[in-house]
mmCIF file of C-alpha atoms in Angstrom:
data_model
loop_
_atom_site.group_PDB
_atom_site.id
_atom_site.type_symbol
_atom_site.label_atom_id
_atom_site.label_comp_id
_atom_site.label_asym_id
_atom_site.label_seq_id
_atom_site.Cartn_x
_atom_site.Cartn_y
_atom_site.Cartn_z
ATOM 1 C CA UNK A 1 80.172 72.521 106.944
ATOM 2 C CA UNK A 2 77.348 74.678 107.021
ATOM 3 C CA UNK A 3 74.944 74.400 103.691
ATOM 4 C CA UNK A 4 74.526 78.139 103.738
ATOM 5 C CA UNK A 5 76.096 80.033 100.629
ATOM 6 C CA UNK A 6 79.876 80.395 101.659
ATOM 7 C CA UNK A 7 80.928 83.531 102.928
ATOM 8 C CA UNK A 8 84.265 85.682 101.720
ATOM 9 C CA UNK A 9 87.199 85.407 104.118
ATOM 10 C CA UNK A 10 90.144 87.132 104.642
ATOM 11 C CA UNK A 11 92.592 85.197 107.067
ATOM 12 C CA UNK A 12 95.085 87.930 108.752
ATOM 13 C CA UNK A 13 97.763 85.862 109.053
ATOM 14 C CA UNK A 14 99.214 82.544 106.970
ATOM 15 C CA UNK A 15 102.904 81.579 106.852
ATOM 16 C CA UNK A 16 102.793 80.396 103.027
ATOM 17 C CA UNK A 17 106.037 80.956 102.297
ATOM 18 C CA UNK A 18 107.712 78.918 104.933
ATOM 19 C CA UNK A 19 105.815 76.303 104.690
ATOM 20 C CA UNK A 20 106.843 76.006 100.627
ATOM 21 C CA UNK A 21 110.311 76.496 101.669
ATOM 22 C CA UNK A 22 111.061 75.233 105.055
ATOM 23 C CA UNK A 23 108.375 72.444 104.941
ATOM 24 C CA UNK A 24 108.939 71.920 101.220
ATOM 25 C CA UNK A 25 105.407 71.689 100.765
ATOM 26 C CA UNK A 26 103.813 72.555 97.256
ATOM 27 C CA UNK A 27 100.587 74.222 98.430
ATOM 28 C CA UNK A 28 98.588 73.079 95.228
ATOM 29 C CA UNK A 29 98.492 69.864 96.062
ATOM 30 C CA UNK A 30 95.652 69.357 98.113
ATOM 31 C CA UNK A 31 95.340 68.622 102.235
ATOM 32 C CA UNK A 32 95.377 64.757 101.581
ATOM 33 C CA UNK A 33 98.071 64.578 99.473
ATOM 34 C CA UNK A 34 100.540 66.596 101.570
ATOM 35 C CA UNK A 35 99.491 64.692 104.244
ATOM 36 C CA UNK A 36 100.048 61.723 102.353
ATOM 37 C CA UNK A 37 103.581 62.428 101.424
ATOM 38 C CA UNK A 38 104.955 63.098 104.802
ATOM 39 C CA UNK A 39 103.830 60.246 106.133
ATOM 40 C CA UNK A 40 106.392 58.692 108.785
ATOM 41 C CA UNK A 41 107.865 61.906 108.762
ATOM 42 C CA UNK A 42 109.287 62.998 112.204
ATOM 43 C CA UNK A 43 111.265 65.951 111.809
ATOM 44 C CA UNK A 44 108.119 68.589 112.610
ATOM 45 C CA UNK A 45 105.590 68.276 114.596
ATOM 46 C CA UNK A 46 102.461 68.945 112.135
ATOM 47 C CA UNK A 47 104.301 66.473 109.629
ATOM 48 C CA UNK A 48 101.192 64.763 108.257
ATOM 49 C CA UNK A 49 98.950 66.748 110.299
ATOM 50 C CA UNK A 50 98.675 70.114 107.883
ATOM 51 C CA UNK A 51 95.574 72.026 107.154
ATOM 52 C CA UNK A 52 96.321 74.417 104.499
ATOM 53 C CA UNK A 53 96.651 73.926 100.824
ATOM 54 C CA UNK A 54 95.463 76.292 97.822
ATOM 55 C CA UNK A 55 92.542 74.039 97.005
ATOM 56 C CA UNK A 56 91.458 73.985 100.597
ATOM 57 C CA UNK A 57 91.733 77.626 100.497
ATOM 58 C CA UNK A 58 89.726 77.543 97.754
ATOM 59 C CA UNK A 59 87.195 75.654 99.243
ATOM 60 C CA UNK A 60 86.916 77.573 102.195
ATOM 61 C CA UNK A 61 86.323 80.734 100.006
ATOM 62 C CA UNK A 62 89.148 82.697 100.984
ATOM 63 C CA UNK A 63 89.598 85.356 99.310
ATOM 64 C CA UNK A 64 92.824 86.737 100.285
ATOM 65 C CA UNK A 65 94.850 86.691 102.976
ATOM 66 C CA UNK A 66 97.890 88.127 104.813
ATOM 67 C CA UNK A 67 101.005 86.317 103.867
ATOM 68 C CA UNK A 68 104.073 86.571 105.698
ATOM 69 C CA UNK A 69 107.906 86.686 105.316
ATOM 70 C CA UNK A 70 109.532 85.011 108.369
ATOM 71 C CA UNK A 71 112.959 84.380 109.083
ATOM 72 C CA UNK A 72 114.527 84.913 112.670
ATOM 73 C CA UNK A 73 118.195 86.123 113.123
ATOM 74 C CA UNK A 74 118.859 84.535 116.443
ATOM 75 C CA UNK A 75 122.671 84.901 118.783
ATOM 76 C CA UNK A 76 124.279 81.629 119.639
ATOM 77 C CA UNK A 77 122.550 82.280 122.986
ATOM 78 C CA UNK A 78 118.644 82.496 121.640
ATOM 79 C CA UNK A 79 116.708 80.803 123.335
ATOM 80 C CA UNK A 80 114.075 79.755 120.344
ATOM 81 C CA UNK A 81 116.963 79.586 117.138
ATOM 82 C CA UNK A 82 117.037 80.742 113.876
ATOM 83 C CA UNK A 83 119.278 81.553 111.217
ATOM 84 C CA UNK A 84 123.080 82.689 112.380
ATOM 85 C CA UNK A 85 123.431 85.719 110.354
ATOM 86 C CA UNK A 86 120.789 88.236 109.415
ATOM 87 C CA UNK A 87 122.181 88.711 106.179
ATOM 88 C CA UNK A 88 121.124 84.685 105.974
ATOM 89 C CA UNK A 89 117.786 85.520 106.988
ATOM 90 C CA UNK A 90 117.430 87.861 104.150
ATOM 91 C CA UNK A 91 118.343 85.131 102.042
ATOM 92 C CA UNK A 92 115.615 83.035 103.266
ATOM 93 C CA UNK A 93 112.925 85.721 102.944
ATOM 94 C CA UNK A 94 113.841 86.514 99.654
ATOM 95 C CA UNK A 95 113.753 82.648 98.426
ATOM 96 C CA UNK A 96 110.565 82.689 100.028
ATOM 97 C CA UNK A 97 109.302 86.003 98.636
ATOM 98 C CA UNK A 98 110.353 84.351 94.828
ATOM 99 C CA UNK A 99 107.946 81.675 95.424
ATOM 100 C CA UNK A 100 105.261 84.218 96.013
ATOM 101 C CA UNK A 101 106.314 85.571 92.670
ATOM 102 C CA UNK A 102 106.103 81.653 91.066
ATOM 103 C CA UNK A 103 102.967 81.067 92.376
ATOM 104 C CA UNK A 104 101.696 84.586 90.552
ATOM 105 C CA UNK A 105 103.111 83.251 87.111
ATOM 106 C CA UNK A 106 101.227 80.127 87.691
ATOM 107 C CA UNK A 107 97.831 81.737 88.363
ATOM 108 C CA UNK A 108 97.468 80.704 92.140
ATOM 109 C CA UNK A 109 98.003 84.458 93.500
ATOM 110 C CA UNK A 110 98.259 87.948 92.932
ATOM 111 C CA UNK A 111 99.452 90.647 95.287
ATOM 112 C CA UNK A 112 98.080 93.365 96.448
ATOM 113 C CA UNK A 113 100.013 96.225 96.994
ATOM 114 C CA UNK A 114 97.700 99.007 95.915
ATOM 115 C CA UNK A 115 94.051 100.452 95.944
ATOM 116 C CA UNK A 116 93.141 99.725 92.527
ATOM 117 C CA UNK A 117 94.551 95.821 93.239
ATOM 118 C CA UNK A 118 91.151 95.768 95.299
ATOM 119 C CA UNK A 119 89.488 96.275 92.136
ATOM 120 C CA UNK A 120 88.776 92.364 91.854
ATOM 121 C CA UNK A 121 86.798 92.529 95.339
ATOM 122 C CA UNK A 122 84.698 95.111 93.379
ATOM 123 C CA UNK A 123 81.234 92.567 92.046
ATOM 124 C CA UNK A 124 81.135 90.667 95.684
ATOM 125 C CA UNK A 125 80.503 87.753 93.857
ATOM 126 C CA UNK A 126 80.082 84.859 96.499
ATOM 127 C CA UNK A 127 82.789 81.810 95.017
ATOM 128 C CA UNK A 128 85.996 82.444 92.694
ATOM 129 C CA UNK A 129 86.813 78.729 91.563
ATOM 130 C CA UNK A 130 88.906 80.056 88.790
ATOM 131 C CA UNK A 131 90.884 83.598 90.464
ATOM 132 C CA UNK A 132 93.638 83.752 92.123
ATOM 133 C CA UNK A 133 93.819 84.125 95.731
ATOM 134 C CA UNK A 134 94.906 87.563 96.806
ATOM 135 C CA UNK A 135 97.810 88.108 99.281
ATOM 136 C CA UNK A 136 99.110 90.917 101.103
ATOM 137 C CA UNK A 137 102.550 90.550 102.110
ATOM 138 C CA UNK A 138 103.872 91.258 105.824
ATOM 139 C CA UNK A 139 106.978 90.395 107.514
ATOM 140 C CA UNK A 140 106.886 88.447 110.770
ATOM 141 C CA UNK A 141 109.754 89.434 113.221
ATOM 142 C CA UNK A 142 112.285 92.472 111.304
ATOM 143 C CA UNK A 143 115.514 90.704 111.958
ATOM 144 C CA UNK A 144 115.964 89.917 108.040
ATOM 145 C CA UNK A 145 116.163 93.190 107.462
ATOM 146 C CA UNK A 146 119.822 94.094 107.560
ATOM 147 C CA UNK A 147 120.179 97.634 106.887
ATOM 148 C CA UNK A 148 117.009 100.146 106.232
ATOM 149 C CA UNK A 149 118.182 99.736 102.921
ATOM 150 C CA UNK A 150 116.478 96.369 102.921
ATOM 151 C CA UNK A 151 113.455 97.822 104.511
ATOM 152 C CA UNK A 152 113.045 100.013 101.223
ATOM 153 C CA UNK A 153 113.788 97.387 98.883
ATOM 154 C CA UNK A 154 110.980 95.140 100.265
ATOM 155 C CA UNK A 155 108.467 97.954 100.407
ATOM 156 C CA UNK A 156 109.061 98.396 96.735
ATOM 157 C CA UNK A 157 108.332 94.664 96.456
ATOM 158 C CA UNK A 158 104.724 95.487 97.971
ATOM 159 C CA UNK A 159 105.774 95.006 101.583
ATOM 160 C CA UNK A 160 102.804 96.584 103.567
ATOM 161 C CA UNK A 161 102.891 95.060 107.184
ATOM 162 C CA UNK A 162 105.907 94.149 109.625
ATOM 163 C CA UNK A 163 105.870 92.438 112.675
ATOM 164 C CA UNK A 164 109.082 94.469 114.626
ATOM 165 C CA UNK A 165 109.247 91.451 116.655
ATOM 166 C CA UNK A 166 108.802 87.567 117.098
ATOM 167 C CA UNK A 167 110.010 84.730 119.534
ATOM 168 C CA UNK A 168 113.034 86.257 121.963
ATOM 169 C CA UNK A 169 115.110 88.449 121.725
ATOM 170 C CA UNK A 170 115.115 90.417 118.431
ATOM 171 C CA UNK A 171 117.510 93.350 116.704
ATOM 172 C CA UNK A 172 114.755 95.657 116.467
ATOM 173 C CA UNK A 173 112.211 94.422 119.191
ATOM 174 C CA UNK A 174 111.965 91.773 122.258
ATOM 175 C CA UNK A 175 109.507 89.475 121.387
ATOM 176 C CA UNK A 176 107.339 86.461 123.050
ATOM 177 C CA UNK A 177 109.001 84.918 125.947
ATOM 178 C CA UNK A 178 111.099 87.600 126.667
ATOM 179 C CA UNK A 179 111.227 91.594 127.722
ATOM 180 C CA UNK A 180 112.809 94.515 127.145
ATOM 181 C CA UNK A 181 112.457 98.304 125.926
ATOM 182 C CA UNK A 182 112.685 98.707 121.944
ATOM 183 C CA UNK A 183 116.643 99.200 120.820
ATOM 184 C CA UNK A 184 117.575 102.327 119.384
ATOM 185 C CA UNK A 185 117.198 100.500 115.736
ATOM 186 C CA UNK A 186 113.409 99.232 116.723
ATOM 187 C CA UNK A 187 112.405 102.863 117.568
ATOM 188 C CA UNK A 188 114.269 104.086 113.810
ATOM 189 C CA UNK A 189 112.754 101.145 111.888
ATOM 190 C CA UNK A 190 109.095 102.480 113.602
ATOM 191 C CA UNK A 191 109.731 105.925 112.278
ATOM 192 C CA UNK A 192 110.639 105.025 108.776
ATOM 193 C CA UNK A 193 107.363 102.821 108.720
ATOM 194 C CA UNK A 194 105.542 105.519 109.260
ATOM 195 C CA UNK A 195 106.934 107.644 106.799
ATOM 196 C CA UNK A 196 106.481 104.624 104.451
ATOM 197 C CA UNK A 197 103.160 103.811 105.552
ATOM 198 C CA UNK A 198 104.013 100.354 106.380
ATOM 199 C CA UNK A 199 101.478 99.133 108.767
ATOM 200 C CA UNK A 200 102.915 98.064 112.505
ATOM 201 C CA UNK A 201 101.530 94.298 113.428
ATOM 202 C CA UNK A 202 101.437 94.535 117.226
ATOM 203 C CA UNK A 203 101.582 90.592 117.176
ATOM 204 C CA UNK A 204 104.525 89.150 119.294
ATOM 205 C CA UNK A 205 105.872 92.328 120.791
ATOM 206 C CA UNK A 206 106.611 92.237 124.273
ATOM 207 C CA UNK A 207 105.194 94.185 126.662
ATOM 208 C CA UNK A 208 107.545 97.140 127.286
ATOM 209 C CA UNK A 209 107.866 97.196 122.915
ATOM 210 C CA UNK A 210 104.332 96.817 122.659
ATOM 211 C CA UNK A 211 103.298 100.064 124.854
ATOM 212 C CA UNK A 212 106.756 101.654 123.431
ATOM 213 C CA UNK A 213 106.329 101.095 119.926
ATOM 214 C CA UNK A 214 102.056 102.064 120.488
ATOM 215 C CA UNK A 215 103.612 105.370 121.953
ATOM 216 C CA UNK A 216 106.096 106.379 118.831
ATOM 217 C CA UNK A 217 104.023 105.247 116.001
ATOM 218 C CA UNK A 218 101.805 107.155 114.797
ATOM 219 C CA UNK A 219 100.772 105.113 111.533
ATOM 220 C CA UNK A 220 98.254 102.449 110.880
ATOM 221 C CA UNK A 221 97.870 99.285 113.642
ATOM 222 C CA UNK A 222 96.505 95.956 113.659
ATOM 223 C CA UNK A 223 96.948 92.528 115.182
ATOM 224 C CA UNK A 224 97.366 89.925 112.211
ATOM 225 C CA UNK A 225 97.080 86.750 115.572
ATOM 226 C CA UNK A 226 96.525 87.465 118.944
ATOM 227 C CA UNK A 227 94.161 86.071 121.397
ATOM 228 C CA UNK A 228 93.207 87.361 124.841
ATOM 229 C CA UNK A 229 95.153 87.005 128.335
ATOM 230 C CA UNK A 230 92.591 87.353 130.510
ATOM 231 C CA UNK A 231 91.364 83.810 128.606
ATOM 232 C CA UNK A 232 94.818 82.117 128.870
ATOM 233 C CA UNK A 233 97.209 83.320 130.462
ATOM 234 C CA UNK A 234 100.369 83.860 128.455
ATOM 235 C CA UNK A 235 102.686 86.711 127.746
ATOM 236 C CA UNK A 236 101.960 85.673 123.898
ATOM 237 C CA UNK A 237 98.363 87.095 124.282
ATOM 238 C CA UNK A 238 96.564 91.029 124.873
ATOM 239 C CA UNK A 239 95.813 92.157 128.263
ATOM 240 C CA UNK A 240 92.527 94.048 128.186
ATOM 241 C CA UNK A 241 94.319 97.594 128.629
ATOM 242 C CA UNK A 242 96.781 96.423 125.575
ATOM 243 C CA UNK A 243 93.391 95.189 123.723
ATOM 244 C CA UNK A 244 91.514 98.548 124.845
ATOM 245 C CA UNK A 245 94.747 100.548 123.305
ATOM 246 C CA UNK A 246 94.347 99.119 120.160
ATOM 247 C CA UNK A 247 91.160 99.467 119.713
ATOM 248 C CA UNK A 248 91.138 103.510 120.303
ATOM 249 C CA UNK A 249 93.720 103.085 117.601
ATOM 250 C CA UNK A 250 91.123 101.785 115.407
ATOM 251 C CA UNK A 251 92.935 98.977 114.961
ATOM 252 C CA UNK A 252 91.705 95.305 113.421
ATOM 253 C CA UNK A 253 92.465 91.889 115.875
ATOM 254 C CA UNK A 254 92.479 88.638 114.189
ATOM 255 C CA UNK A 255 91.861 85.474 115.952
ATOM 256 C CA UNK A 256 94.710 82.801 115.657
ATOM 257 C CA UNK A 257 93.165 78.724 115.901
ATOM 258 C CA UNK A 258 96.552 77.480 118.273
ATOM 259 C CA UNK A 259 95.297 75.366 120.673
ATOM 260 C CA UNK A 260 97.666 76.648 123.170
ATOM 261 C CA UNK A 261 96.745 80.356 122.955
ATOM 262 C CA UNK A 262 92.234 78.805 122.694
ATOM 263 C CA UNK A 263 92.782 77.173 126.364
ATOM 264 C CA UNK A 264 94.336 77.299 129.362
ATOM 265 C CA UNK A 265 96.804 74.731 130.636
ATOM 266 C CA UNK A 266 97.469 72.941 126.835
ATOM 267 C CA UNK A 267 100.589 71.020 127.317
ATOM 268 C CA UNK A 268 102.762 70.595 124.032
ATOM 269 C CA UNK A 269 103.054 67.063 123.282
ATOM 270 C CA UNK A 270 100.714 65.934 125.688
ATOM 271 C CA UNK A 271 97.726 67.762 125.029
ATOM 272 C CA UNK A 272 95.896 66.786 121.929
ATOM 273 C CA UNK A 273 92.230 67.962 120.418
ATOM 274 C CA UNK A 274 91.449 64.191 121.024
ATOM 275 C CA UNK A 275 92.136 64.551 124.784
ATOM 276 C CA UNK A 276 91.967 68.113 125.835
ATOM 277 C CA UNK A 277 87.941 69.867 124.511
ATOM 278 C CA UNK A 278 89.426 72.486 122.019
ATOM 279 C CA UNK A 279 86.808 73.939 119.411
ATOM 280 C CA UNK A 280 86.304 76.363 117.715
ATOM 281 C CA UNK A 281 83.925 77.827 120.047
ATOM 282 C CA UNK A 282 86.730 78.639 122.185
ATOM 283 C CA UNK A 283 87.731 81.116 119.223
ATOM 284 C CA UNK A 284 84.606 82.590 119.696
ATOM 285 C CA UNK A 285 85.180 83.246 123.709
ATOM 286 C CA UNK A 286 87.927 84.910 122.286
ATOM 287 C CA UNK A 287 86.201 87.029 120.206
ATOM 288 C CA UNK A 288 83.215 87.883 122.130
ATOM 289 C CA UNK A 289 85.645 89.277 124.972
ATOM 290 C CA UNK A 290 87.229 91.786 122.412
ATOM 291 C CA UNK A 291 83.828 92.605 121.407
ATOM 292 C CA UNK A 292 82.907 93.373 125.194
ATOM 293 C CA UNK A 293 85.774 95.498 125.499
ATOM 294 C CA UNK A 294 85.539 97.239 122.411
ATOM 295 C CA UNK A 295 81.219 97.299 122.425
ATOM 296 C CA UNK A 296 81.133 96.298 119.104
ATOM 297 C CA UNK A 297 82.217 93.748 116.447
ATOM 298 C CA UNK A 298 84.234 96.150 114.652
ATOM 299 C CA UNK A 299 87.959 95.685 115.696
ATOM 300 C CA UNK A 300 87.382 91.709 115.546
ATOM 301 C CA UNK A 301 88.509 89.451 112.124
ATOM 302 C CA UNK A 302 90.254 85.937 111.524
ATOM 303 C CA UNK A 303 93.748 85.518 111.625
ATOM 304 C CA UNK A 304 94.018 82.271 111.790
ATOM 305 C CA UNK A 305 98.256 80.783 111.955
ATOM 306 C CA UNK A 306 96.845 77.110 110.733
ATOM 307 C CA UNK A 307 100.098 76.766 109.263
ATOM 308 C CA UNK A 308 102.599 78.807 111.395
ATOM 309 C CA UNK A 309 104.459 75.012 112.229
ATOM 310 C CA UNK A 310 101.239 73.154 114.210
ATOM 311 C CA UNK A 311 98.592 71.589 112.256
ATOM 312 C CA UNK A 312 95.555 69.372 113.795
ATOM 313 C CA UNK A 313 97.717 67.876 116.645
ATOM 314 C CA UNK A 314 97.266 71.379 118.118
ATOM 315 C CA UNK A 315 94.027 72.538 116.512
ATOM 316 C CA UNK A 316 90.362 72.671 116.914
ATOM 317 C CA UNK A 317 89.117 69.172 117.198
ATOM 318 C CA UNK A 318 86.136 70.428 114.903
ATOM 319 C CA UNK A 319 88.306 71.944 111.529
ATOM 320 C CA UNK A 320 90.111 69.219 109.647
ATOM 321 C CA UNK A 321 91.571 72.215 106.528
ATOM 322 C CA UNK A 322 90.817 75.858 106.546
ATOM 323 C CA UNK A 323 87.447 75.297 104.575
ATOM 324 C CA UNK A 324 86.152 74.687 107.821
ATOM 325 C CA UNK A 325 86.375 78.398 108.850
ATOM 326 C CA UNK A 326 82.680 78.575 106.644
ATOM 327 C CA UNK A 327 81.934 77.120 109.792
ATOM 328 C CA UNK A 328 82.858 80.020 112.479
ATOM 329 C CA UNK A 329 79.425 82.083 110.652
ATOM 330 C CA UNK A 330 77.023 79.375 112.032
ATOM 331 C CA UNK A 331 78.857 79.697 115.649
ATOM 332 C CA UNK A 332 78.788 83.301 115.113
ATOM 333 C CA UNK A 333 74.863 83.508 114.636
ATOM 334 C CA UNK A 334 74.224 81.024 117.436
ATOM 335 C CA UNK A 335 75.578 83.684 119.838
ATOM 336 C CA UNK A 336 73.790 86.406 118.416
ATOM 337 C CA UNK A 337 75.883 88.030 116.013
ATOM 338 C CA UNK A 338 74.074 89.955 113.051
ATOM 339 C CA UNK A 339 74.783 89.347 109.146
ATOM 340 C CA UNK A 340 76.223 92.491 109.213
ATOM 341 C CA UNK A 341 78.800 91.695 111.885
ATOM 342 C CA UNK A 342 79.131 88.175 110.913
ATOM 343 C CA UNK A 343 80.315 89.500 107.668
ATOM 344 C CA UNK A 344 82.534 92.158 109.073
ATOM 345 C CA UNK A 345 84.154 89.035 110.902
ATOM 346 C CA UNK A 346 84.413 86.871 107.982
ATOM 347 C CA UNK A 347 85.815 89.627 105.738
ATOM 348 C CA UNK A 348 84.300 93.108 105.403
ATOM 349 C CA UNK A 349 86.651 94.544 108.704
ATOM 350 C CA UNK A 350 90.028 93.793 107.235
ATOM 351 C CA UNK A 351 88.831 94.625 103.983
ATOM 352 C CA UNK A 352 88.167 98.140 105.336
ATOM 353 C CA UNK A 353 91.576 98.413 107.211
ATOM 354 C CA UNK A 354 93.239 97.381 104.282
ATOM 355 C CA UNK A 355 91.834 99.672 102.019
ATOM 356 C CA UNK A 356 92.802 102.120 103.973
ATOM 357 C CA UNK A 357 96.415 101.219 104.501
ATOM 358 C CA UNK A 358 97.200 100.431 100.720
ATOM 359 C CA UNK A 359 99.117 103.855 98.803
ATOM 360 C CA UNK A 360 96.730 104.525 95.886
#
């Protein structure tokens, strides 16, 4: 890890929330002991294998981060699973969501749901040992929400970021893997987001929904993890027109660290960091292509996914936890970034988008 003084990050996208409830982790623990305790454990893939815990967070001076809500609805006939019902999905988010709320009583968090939340970013000061990490909650794939009802319930509960879509077919949206236009209830959720101001993550939408959804909406965009196609070749990842799109939207792209989407031709279950050369470099290739297209280092941020259900079987062979993102500034600056842009990429770029998206 670099010796330099750490920077402030903001990570666009961590699945907290189903990783306490679905992995029945407890996130204060630290890397090692998690890892510890699943030990012989075969019912997940990144059993023993995680890379996120608070203290890690904490040690990679992250700040605050966008924390999801995921739960898919999926028909007997989905082709990734989930839960049968939506109205079970709901269920899920919201056990999930009251952990967010446990982990605020405790000290760990505190959401941010408005403009004068912020106010703690106000002194800069470099380390925060003893705050709470800040979170921003988003939902990842719509399905939970049953009527629009729910919608306004959750946005009352500081939802500030949904996801229409996710893996397959979806009620709202088509995601990854799959195509179609958005249904009649995707192109009414997108309207009621807008009057909300609930911001539209572009992340997993197909690509008739993407260039649909870009089309009605006419709120704030970003892209909490999405890397580029022209890279690796995958429906999951931005052509340069859909990367160019967002971009004249003014919208923020955050760079996810699964293998799959860093290289080409990663085979799940047979490819491994210790046999396939995955680094975080690759990241960078990443990110140096959106900066191409976009001809600066504005739209670009860390999103990372480090615990959306992969861990360092399918990582970077050079980051063991998330404190070893303080290493992406030393990459950065070997390929010619500025301070200025290195800190836009560590922080200062989703700190700008979300202060404007957040109601006052």
């Amino acid at each position: 890890m670099s010796s330099e003084k750490p920077y402030i990050v903001i990570d666009g996208h961590l699945d907290l929330s189903m990783n306490a409830m679905e992995w029945n982790r407890d996130l204060r623990w630290t890397v090692k002991d998690i890892r510890t305790s699943e030990e012989g454990m075969t019912d997940l893939p990144d059993r023993g294998n995680n890379t996120v815990s608070f203290p890690s967070m904490k040690a990679g001076n992250i700040k605050l981060c966008i924390a999801t809500l995921i739960a898919r609805y999926a028909k007997p006939d989905h082709p990734s699973g989930g839960w049968n019902s939506p109205e079970q999905a709901w269920g899920m988010t919201s056990a999930q969501l009251a952990w967010y709320k446990e982990m605020e009583k405790h000290g760990h968090l505190v959401q941010i749901k408005q403009l004068s939340d912020l106010q703690y970013f106000a002194d800069n000061k470099p380390t925060f040992k003893n705050d709470p990490m800040g979170f921003i909650l988003s939902l990842e794939g719509a399905d939970s929400l049953v009527t629009f009802d729910h919608l306004y319930e959750r946005y009352n509960q500081g939802l500030r970021a949904i996801g229409p879509a996710h893996y397959g077919p979806g009620t709202y949206a088509y995601g990854t893997d799959s195509d179609a236009p958005l249904s009649t209830k995707g192109k009414e959720l997108l309207y009621k987001m807008d009057e909300l101001g609930i911001v539209l993550d572009a992340t997993h939408l197909c690509d008739s929904a993407f260039w649909e959804a870009l089309e009605l909406y006419k709120g704030p965009v970003w892209a909490s993890h999405n890397n580029c196609r022209s890279l690796v070749d995958h429906n999951r990842q931005f052509t340069d027109e859909q990367i160019k799109a967002l971009i004249e939207r003014d919208a923020i792209i955050g760079l996810p660290l699964d293998a799959w989407m860093m290289v080409p031709n990663w085979q799940r279950a047979i490819s491994h960091p210790s046999n396939t050369s995955v680094t975080l470099n690759d990241m960078m290739n990443h990110m140096e292509h959106i900066c191409q297209i976009a001809g600066n280092a504005n739209h670009v941020a860390i999103g990372t996914d480090l615990d959306g259900g992969f861990g360092t079987e399918q990582g970077p062979s050079d980051l063991d936890t998330i404190a070893d993102l303080q290493k992406i500034p030393t990459l950065l600056k070997e390929r010619g970034f500025s301070h200025e842009e290195i800190e836009g990429v560590m922080y200062k770029n989703w700190l700008r988008k979300i202060k404007e998206i957040l109601p006052e």
